mmCIF file of C-alpha atoms and ligand atoms in Angstrom:
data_model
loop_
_atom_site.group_PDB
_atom_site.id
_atom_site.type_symbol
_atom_site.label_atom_id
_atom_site.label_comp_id
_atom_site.label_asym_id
_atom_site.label_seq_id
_atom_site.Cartn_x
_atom_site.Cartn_y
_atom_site.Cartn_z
ATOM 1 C CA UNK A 1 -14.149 -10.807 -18.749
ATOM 2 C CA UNK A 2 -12.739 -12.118 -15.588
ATOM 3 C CA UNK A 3 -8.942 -10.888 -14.757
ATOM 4 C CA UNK A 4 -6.784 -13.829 -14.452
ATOM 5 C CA UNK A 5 -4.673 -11.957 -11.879
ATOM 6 C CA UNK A 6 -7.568 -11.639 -9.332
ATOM 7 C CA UNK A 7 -7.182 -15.365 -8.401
ATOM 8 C CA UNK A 8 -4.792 -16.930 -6.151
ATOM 9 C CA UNK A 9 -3.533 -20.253 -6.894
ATOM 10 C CA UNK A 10 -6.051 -22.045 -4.910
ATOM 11 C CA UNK A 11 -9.351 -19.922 -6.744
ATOM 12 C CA UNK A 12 -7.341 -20.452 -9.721
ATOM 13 C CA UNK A 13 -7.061 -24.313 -9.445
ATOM 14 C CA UNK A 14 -11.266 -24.251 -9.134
ATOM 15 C CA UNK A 15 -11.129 -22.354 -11.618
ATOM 16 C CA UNK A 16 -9.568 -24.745 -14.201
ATOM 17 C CA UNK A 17 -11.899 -27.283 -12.517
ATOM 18 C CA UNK A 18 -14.612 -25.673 -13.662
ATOM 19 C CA UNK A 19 -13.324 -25.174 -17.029
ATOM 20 C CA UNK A 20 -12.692 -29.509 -16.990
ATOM 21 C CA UNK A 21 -8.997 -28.444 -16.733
ATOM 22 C CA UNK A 22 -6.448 -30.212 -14.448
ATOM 23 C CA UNK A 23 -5.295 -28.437 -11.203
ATOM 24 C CA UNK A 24 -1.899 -28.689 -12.166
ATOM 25 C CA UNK A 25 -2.483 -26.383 -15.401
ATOM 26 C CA UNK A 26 -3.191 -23.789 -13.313
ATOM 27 C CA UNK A 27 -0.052 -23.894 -11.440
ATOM 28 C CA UNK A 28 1.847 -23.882 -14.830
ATOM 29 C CA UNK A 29 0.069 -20.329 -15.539
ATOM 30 C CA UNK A 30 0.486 -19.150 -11.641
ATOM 31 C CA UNK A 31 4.603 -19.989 -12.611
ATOM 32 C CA UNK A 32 4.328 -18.043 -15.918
ATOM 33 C CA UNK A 33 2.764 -15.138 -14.814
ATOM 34 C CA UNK A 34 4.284 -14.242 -11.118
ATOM 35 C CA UNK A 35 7.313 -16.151 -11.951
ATOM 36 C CA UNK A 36 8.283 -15.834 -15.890
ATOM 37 C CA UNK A 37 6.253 -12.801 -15.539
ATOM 38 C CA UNK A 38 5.092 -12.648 -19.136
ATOM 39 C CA UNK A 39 2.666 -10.467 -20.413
ATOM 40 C CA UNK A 40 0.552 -12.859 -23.124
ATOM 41 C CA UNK A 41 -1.373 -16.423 -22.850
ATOM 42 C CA UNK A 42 0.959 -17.230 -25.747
ATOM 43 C CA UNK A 43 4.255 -17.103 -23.812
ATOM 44 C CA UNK A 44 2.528 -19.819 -22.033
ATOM 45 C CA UNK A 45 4.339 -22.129 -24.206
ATOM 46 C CA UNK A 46 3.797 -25.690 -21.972
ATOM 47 C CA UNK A 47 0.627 -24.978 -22.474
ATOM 48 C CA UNK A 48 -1.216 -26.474 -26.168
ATOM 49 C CA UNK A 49 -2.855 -24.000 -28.192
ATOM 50 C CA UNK A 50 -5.835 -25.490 -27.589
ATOM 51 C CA UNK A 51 -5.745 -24.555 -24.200
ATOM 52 C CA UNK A 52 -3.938 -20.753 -24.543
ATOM 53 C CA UNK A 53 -6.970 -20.232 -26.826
ATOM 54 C CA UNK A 54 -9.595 -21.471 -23.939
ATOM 55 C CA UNK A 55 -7.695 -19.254 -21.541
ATOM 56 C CA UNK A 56 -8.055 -15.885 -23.786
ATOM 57 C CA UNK A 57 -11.869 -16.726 -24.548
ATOM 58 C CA UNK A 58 -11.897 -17.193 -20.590
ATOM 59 C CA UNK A 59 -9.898 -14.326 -19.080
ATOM 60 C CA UNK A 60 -7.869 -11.382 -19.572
ATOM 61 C CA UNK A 61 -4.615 -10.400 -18.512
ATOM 62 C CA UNK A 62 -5.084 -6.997 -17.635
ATOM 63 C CA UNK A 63 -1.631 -5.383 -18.575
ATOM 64 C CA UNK A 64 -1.446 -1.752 -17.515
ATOM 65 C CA UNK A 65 -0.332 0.536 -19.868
ATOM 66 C CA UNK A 66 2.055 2.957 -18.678
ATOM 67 C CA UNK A 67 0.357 6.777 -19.433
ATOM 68 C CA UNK A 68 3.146 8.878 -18.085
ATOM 69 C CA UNK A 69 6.416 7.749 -16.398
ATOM 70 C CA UNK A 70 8.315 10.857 -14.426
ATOM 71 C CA UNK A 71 11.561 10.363 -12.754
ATOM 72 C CA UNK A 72 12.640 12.451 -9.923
ATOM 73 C CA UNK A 73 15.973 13.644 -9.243
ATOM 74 C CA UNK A 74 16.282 11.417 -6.382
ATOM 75 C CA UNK A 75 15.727 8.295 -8.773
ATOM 76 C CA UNK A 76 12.517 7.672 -7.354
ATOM 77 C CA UNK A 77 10.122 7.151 -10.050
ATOM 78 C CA UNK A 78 6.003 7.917 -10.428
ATOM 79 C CA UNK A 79 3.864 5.934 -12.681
ATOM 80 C CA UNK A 80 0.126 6.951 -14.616
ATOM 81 C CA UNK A 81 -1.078 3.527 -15.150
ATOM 82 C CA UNK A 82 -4.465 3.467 -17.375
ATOM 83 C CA UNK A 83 -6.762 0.720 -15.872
ATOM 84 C CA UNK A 84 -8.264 0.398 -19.046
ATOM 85 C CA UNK A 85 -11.931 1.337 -18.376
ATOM 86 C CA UNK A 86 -11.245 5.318 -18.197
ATOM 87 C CA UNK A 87 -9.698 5.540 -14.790
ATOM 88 C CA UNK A 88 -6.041 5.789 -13.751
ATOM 89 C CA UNK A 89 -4.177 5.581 -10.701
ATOM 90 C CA UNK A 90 -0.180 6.418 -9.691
ATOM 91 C CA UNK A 91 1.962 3.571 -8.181
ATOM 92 C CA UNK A 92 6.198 4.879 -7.077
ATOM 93 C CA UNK A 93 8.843 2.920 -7.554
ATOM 94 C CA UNK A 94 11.807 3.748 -4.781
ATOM 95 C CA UNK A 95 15.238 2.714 -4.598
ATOM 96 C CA UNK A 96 16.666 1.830 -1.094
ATOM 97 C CA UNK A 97 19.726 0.110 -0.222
ATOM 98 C CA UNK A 98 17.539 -3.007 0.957
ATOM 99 C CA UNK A 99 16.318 -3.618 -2.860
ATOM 100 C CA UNK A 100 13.188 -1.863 -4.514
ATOM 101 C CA UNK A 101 10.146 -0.713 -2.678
ATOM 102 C CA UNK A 102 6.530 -0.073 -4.639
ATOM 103 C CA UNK A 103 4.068 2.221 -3.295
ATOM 104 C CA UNK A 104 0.789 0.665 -4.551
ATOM 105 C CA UNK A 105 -2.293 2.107 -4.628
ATOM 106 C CA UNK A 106 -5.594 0.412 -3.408
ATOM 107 C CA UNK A 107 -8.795 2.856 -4.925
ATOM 108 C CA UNK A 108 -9.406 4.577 -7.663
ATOM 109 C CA UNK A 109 -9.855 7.997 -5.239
ATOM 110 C CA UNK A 110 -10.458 7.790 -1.487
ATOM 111 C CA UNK A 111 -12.926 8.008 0.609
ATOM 112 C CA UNK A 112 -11.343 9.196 4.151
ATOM 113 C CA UNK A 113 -10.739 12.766 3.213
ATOM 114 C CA UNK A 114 -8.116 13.712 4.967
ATOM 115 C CA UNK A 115 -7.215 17.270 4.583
ATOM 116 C CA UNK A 116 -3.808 17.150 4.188
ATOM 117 C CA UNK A 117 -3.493 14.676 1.492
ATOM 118 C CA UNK A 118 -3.790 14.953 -1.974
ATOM 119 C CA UNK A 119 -5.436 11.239 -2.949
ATOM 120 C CA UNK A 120 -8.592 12.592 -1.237
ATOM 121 C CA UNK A 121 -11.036 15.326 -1.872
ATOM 122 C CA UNK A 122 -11.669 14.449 -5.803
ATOM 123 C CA UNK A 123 -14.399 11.797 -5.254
ATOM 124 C CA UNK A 124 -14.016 8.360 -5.148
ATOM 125 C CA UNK A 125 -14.699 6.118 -7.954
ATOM 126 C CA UNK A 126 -14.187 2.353 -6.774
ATOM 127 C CA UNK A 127 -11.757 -0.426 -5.267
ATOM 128 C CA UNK A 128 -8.957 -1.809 -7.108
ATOM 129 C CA UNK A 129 -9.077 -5.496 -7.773
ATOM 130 C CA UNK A 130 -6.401 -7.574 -6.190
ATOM 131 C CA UNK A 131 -5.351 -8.392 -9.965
ATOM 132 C CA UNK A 132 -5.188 -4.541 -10.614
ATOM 133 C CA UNK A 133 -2.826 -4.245 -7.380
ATOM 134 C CA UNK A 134 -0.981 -7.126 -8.219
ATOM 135 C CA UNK A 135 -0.362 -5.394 -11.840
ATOM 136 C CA UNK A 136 1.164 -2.352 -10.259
ATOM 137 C CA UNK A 137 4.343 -4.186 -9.500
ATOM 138 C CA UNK A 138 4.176 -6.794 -12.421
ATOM 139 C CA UNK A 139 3.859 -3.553 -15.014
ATOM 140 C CA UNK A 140 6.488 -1.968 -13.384
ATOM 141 C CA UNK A 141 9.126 -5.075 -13.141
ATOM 142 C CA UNK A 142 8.580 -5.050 -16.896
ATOM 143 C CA UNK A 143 9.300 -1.351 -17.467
ATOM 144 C CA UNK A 144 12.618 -1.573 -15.799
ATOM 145 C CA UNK A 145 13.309 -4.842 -15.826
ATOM 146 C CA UNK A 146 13.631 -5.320 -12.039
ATOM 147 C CA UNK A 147 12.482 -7.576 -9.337
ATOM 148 C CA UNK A 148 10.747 -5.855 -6.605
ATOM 149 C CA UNK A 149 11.754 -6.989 -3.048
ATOM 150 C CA UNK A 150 8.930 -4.897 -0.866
ATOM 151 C CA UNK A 151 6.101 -3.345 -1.341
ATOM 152 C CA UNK A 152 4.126 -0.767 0.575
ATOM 153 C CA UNK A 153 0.719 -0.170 0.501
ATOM 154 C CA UNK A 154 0.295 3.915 1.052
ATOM 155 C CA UNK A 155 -0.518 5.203 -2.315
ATOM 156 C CA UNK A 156 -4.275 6.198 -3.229
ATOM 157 C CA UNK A 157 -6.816 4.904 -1.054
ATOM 158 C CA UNK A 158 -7.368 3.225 2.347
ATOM 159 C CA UNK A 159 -5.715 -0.155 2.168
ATOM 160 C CA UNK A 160 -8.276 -1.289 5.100
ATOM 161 C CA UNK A 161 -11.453 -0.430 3.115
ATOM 162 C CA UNK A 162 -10.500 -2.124 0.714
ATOM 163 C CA UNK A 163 -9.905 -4.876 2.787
ATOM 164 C CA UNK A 164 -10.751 -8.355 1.061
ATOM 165 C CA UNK A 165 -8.997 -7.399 -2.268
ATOM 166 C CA UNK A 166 -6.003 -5.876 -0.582
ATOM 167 C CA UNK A 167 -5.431 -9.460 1.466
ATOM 168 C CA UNK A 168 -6.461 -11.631 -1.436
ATOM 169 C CA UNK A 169 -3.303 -9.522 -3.372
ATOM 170 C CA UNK A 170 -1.081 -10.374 -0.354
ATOM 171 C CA UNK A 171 -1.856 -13.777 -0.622
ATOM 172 C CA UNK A 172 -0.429 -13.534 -4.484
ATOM 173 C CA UNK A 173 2.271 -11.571 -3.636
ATOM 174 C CA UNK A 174 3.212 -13.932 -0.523
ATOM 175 C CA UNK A 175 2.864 -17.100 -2.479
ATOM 176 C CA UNK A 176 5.566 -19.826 -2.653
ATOM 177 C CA UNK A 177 4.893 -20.682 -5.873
ATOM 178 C CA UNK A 178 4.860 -17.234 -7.078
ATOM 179 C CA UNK A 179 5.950 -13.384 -6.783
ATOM 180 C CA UNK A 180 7.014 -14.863 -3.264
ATOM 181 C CA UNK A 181 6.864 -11.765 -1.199
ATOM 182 C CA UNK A 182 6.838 -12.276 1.815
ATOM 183 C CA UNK A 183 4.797 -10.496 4.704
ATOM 184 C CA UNK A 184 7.602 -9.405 6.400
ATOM 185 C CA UNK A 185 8.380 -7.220 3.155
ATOM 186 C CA UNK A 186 5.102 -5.926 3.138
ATOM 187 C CA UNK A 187 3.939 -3.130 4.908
ATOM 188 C CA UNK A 188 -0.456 -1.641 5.035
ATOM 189 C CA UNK A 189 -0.866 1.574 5.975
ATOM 190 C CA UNK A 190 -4.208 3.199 7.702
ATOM 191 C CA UNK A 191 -5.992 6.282 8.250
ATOM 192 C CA UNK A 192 -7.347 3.750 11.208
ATOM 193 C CA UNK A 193 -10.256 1.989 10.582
ATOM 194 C CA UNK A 194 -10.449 -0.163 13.599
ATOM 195 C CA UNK A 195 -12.755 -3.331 13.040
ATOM 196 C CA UNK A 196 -10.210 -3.967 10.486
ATOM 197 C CA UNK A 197 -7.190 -3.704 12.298
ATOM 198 C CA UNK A 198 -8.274 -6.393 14.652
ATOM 199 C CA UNK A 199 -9.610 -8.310 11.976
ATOM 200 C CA UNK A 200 -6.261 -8.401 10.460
ATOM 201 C CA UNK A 201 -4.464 -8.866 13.912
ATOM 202 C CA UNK A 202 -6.390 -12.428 14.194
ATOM 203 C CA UNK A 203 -5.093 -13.077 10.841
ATOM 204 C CA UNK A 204 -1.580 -13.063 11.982
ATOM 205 C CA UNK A 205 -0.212 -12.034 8.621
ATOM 206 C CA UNK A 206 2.693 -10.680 9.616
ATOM 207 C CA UNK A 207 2.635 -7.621 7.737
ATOM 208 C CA UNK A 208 3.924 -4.276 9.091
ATOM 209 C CA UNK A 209 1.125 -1.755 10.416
ATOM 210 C CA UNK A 210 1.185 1.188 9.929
ATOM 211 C CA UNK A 211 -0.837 3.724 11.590
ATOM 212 C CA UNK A 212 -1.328 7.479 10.269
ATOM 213 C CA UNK A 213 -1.559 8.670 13.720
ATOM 214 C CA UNK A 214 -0.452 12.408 13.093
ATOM 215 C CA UNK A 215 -1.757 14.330 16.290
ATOM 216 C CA UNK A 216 -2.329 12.946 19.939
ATOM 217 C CA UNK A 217 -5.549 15.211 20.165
ATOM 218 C CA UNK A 218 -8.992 13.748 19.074
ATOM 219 C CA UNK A 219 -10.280 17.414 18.326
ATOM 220 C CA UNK A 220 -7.035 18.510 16.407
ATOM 221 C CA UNK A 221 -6.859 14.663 14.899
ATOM 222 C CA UNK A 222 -10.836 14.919 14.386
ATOM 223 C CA UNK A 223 -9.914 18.196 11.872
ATOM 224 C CA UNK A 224 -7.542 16.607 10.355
ATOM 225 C CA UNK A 225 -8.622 13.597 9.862
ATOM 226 C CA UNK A 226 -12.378 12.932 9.786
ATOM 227 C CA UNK A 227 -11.664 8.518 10.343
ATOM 228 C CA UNK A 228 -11.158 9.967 13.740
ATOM 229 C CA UNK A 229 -14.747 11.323 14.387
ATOM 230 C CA UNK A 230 -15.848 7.425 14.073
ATOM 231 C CA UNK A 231 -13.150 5.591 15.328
ATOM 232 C CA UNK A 232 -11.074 8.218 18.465
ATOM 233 C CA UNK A 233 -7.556 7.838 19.142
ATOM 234 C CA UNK A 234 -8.204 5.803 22.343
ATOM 235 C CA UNK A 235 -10.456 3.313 20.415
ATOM 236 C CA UNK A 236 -7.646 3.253 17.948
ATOM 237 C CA UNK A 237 -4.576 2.542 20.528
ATOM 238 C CA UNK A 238 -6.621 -0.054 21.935
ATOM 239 C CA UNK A 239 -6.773 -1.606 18.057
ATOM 240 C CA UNK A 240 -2.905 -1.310 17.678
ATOM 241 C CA UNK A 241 -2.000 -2.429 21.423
ATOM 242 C CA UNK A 242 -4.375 -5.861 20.554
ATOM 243 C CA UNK A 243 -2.126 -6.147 17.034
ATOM 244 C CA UNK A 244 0.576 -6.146 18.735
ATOM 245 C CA UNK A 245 -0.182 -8.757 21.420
ATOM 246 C CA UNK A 246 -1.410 -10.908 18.420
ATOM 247 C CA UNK A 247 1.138 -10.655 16.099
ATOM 248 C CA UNK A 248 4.147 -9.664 18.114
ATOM 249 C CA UNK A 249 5.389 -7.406 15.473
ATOM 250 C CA UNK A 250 6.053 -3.305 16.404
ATOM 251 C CA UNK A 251 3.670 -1.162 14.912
ATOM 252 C CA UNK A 252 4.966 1.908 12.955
ATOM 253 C CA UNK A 253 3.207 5.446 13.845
ATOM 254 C CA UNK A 254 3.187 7.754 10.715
ATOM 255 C CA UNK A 255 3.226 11.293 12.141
ATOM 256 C CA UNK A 256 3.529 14.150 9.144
ATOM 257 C CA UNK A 257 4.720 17.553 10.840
ATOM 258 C CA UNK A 258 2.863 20.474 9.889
ATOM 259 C CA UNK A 259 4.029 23.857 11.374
ATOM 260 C CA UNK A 260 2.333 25.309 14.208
ATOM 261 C CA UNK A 261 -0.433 22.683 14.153
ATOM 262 C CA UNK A 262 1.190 19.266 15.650
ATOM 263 C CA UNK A 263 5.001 20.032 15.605
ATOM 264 C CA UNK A 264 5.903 21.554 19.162
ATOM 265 C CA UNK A 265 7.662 19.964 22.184
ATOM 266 C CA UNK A 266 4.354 19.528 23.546
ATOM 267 C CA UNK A 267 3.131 17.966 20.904
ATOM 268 C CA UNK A 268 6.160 15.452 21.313
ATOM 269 C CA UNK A 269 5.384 15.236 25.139
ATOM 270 C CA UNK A 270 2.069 13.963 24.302
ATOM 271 C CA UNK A 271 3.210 11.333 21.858
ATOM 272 C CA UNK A 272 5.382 10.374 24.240
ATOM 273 C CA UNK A 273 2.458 9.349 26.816
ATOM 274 C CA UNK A 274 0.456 8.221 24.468
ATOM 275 C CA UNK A 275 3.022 5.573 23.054
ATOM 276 C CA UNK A 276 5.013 5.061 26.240
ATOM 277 C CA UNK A 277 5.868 1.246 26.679
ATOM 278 C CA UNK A 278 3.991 -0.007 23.299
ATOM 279 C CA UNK A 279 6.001 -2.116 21.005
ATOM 280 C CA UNK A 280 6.707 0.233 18.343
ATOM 281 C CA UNK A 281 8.381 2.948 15.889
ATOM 282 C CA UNK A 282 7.630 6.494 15.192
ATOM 283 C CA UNK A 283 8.362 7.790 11.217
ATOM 284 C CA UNK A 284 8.286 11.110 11.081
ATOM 285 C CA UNK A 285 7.246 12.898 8.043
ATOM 286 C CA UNK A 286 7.776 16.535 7.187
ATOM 287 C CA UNK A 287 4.366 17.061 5.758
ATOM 288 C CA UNK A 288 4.451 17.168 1.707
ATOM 289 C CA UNK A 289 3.107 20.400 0.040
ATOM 290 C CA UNK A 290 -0.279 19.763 -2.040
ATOM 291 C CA UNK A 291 -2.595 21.994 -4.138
ATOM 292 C CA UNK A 292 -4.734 24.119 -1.572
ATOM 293 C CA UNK A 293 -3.318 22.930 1.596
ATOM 294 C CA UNK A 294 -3.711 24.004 4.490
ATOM 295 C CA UNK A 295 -0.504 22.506 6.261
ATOM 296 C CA UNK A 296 2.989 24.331 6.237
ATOM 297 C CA UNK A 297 5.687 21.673 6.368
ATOM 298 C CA UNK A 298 7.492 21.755 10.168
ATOM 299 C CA UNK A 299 11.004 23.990 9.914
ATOM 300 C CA UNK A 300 14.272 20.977 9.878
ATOM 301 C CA UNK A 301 14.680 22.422 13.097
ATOM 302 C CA UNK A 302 11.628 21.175 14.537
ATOM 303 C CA UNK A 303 11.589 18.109 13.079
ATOM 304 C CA UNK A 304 14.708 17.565 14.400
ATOM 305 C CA UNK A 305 13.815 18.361 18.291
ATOM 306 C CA UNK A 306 10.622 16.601 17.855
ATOM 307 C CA UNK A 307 12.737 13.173 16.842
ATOM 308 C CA UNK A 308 15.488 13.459 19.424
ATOM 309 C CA UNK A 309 13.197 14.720 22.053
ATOM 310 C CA UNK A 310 11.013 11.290 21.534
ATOM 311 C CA UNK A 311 14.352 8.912 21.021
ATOM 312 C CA UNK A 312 15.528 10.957 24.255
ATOM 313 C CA UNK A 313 12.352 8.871 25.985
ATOM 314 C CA UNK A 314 13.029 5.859 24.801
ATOM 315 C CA UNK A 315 11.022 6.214 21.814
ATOM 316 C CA UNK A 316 12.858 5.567 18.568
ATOM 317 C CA UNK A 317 11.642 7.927 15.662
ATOM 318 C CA UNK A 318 13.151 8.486 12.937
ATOM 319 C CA UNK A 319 12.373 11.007 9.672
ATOM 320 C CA UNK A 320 11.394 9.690 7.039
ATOM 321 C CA UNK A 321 13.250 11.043 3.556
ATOM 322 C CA UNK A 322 11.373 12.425 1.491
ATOM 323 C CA UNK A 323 11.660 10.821 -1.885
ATOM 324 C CA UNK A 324 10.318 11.741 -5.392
ATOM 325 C CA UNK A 325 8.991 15.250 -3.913
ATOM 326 C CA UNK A 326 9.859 16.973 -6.880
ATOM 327 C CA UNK A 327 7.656 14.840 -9.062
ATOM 328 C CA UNK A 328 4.661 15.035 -6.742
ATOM 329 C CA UNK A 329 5.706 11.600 -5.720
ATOM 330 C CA UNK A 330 5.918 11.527 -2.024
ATOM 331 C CA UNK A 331 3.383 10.601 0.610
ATOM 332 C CA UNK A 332 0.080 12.377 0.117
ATOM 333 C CA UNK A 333 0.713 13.088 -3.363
ATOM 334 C CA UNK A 334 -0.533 10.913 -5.671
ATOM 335 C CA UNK A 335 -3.911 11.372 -7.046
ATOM 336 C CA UNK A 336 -6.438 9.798 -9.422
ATOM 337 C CA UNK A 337 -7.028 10.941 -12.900
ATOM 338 C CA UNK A 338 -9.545 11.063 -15.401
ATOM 339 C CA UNK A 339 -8.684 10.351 -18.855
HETATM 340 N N1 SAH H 1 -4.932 5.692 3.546
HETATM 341 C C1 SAH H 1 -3.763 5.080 4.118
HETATM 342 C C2 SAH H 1 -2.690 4.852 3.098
HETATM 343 C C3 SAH H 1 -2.018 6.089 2.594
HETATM 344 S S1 SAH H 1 -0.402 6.014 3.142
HETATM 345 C C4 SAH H 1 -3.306 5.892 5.313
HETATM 346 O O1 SAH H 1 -3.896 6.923 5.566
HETATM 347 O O2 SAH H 1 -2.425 5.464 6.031
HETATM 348 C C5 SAH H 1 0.199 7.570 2.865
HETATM 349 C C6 SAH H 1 0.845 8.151 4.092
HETATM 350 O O3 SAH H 1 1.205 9.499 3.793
HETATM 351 C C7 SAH H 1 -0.116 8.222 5.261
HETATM 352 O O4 SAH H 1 0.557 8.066 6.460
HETATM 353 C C8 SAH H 1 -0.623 9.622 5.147
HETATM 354 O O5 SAH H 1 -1.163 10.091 6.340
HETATM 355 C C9 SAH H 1 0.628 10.364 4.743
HETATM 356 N N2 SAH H 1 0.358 11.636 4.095
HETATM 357 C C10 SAH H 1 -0.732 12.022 3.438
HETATM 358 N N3 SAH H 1 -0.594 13.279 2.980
HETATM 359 C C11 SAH H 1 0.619 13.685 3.347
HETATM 360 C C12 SAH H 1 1.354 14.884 3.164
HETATM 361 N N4 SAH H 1 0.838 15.910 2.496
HETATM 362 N N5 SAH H 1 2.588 14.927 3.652
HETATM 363 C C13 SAH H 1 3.129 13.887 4.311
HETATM 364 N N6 SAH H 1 2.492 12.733 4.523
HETATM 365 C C14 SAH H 1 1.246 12.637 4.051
#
């Protein structure tokens, strides 16, 4: 059965042509379910029963149901959402004096394999639908009975291959009419794929990039992260450099510090080249423990140099806090399950 979430409000209008509905009907569902947010066709109540019943014959609502909720001592909080055909995926809820930020996640798995994340390495199983990203933040807005103000797209998977879904759930998120979202609150993250980075720099979303850069080095960036064998670090500044000119809007470079392996001053002397005079922000992340990793987290002293030598150069970094660690909830930590 289709999932009614998968449709902006455009599809959804053909939609309810097809079904010899009005246009307008559709709208009146779009309100109920990004803007009443309820959970069942018979909340729908400006809708006649006639129709309700059409609309369950027709689709499904997809509500996640919540498999495991941990909280974190931080108040960060980590959701198991079942998808309801055997799979499940993690989405984190944060708390930042902005409003509330969800981590979404776009795959059941991931394909990219880097080594020092944990949403890699167990095989991947498919894409999420834009419905089923859409539902992350829905599900959770009814847990806690919040409204979400931004959302991030760095939990499991690789935003870019995922790409169509991932911008048709933008377009719900962003839409007037709806969760209302806008791009400016949203922010993709990529291991670098780079046809898709230009792709999405002609579509002048508006979004934040972010870029898992992590090493200056092809061969040390190559072991890390195996993207980097296809598309090489130069390939991939040329990729952000054209976002930028497109979209006018400063790129943010994720770089996780692992000891000994990218976290000395020359390491920072490098990055400093590399990004010198490029519209943009460095986050630095003290690299998260997982199972059977290879990659010691940097000492605070370190990480410390390595910011102020780069904001020293005119490079503003800063280090990103690591929320929810405690409940496996911080980048690189979330992974799929079976059930
Ligand atoms: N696939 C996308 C989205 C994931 S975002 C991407 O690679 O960008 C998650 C962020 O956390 C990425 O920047 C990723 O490189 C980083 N990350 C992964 N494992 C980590 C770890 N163990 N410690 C710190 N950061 C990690």
């Amino acid at each position: 059965m289709k999932n009614i979430k998968d449709y902006n409000l455009e599809e959804l209008k053909e939609e309810f042509i097809k079904l010899s509905e009005k246009p307008y009907r559709a709208e009146q569902v779009f309100k109920w379910l990004y803007v009443d947010k309820v959970s069942s066709f018979d909340e729908m109540t400006n809708l006649s029963k006639e129709l309700r019943e059409k609309l369950k014959k027709e689709f499904k609502l997809n509500n996640f149901k919540i498999l495991k909720k941990q909280e974190s001592v931080d108040g960060t909080k980590k959701y198991l959402f079942d998808l309801l055909d055997g799979n499940a995926i993690e989405t984190v809820l944060m708390e930042y004096h902005h409003g509330k930020s969800i981590c979404v996640s776009t795959q059941v798995g991931c394909k990219m394999g880097c080594k020092f994340c944990a949403s890699t390495g167990i095989n991947f199983i498919r894409n999420l639908s834009s419905g089923e990203i859409i539902e992350q933040i829905l599900a959770v807005e009814r847990e806690e009975n919040v409204t979400i103000s931004n959302v991030v797209f760095m939990g499991i998977g690789e935003p870019l291959d995922n790409f169509d879904n991932v911008i048709n759930a933008i377009h719900i998120l962003n839409h007037p009419k709806g969760l209302k979202i806008g791009a400016r609150h949203i922010s993709i993250s990529t291991s670098g794929i780079v046809p898709k980075i230009i792709e999405l720099a002609d579509m002048n979303l508006q979004c934040t990039l972010s870029i898992s850069l992590h090493s200056t080095n092809d061969a040390k960036r190559s072991e890390m992260m195996p993207i980097n064998k296809k598309y090489n670090i130069e390939e991939l500044m040329k990729a952000c450099k054209y976002y930028i000119e497109k979209t006018n809007k400063r790129i943010s470079f994720e770089y996780a510090l692992a000891k000994e392996n990218n976290d000395n001053l020359e390491d920072a002397k490098e990055l400093v080249k590399l990004l010198k005079n490029m519209l943009c922000h460095v986050n630095l992340i003290p690299i998260n423990k997982i199972e059977n990793g290879t990659y010691v987290k940097s000492t605070n002293e370190n990480i410390i140099k390595f910011r102020d030598y780069l904001n020293s150069k005119g490079i503003v970094a800063t280090i990103r806090r690591e929320l929810g660690s405690d409940i496996d909830a911080a980048c690189g930590q979330l992974r799929r399950k079976n059930l």
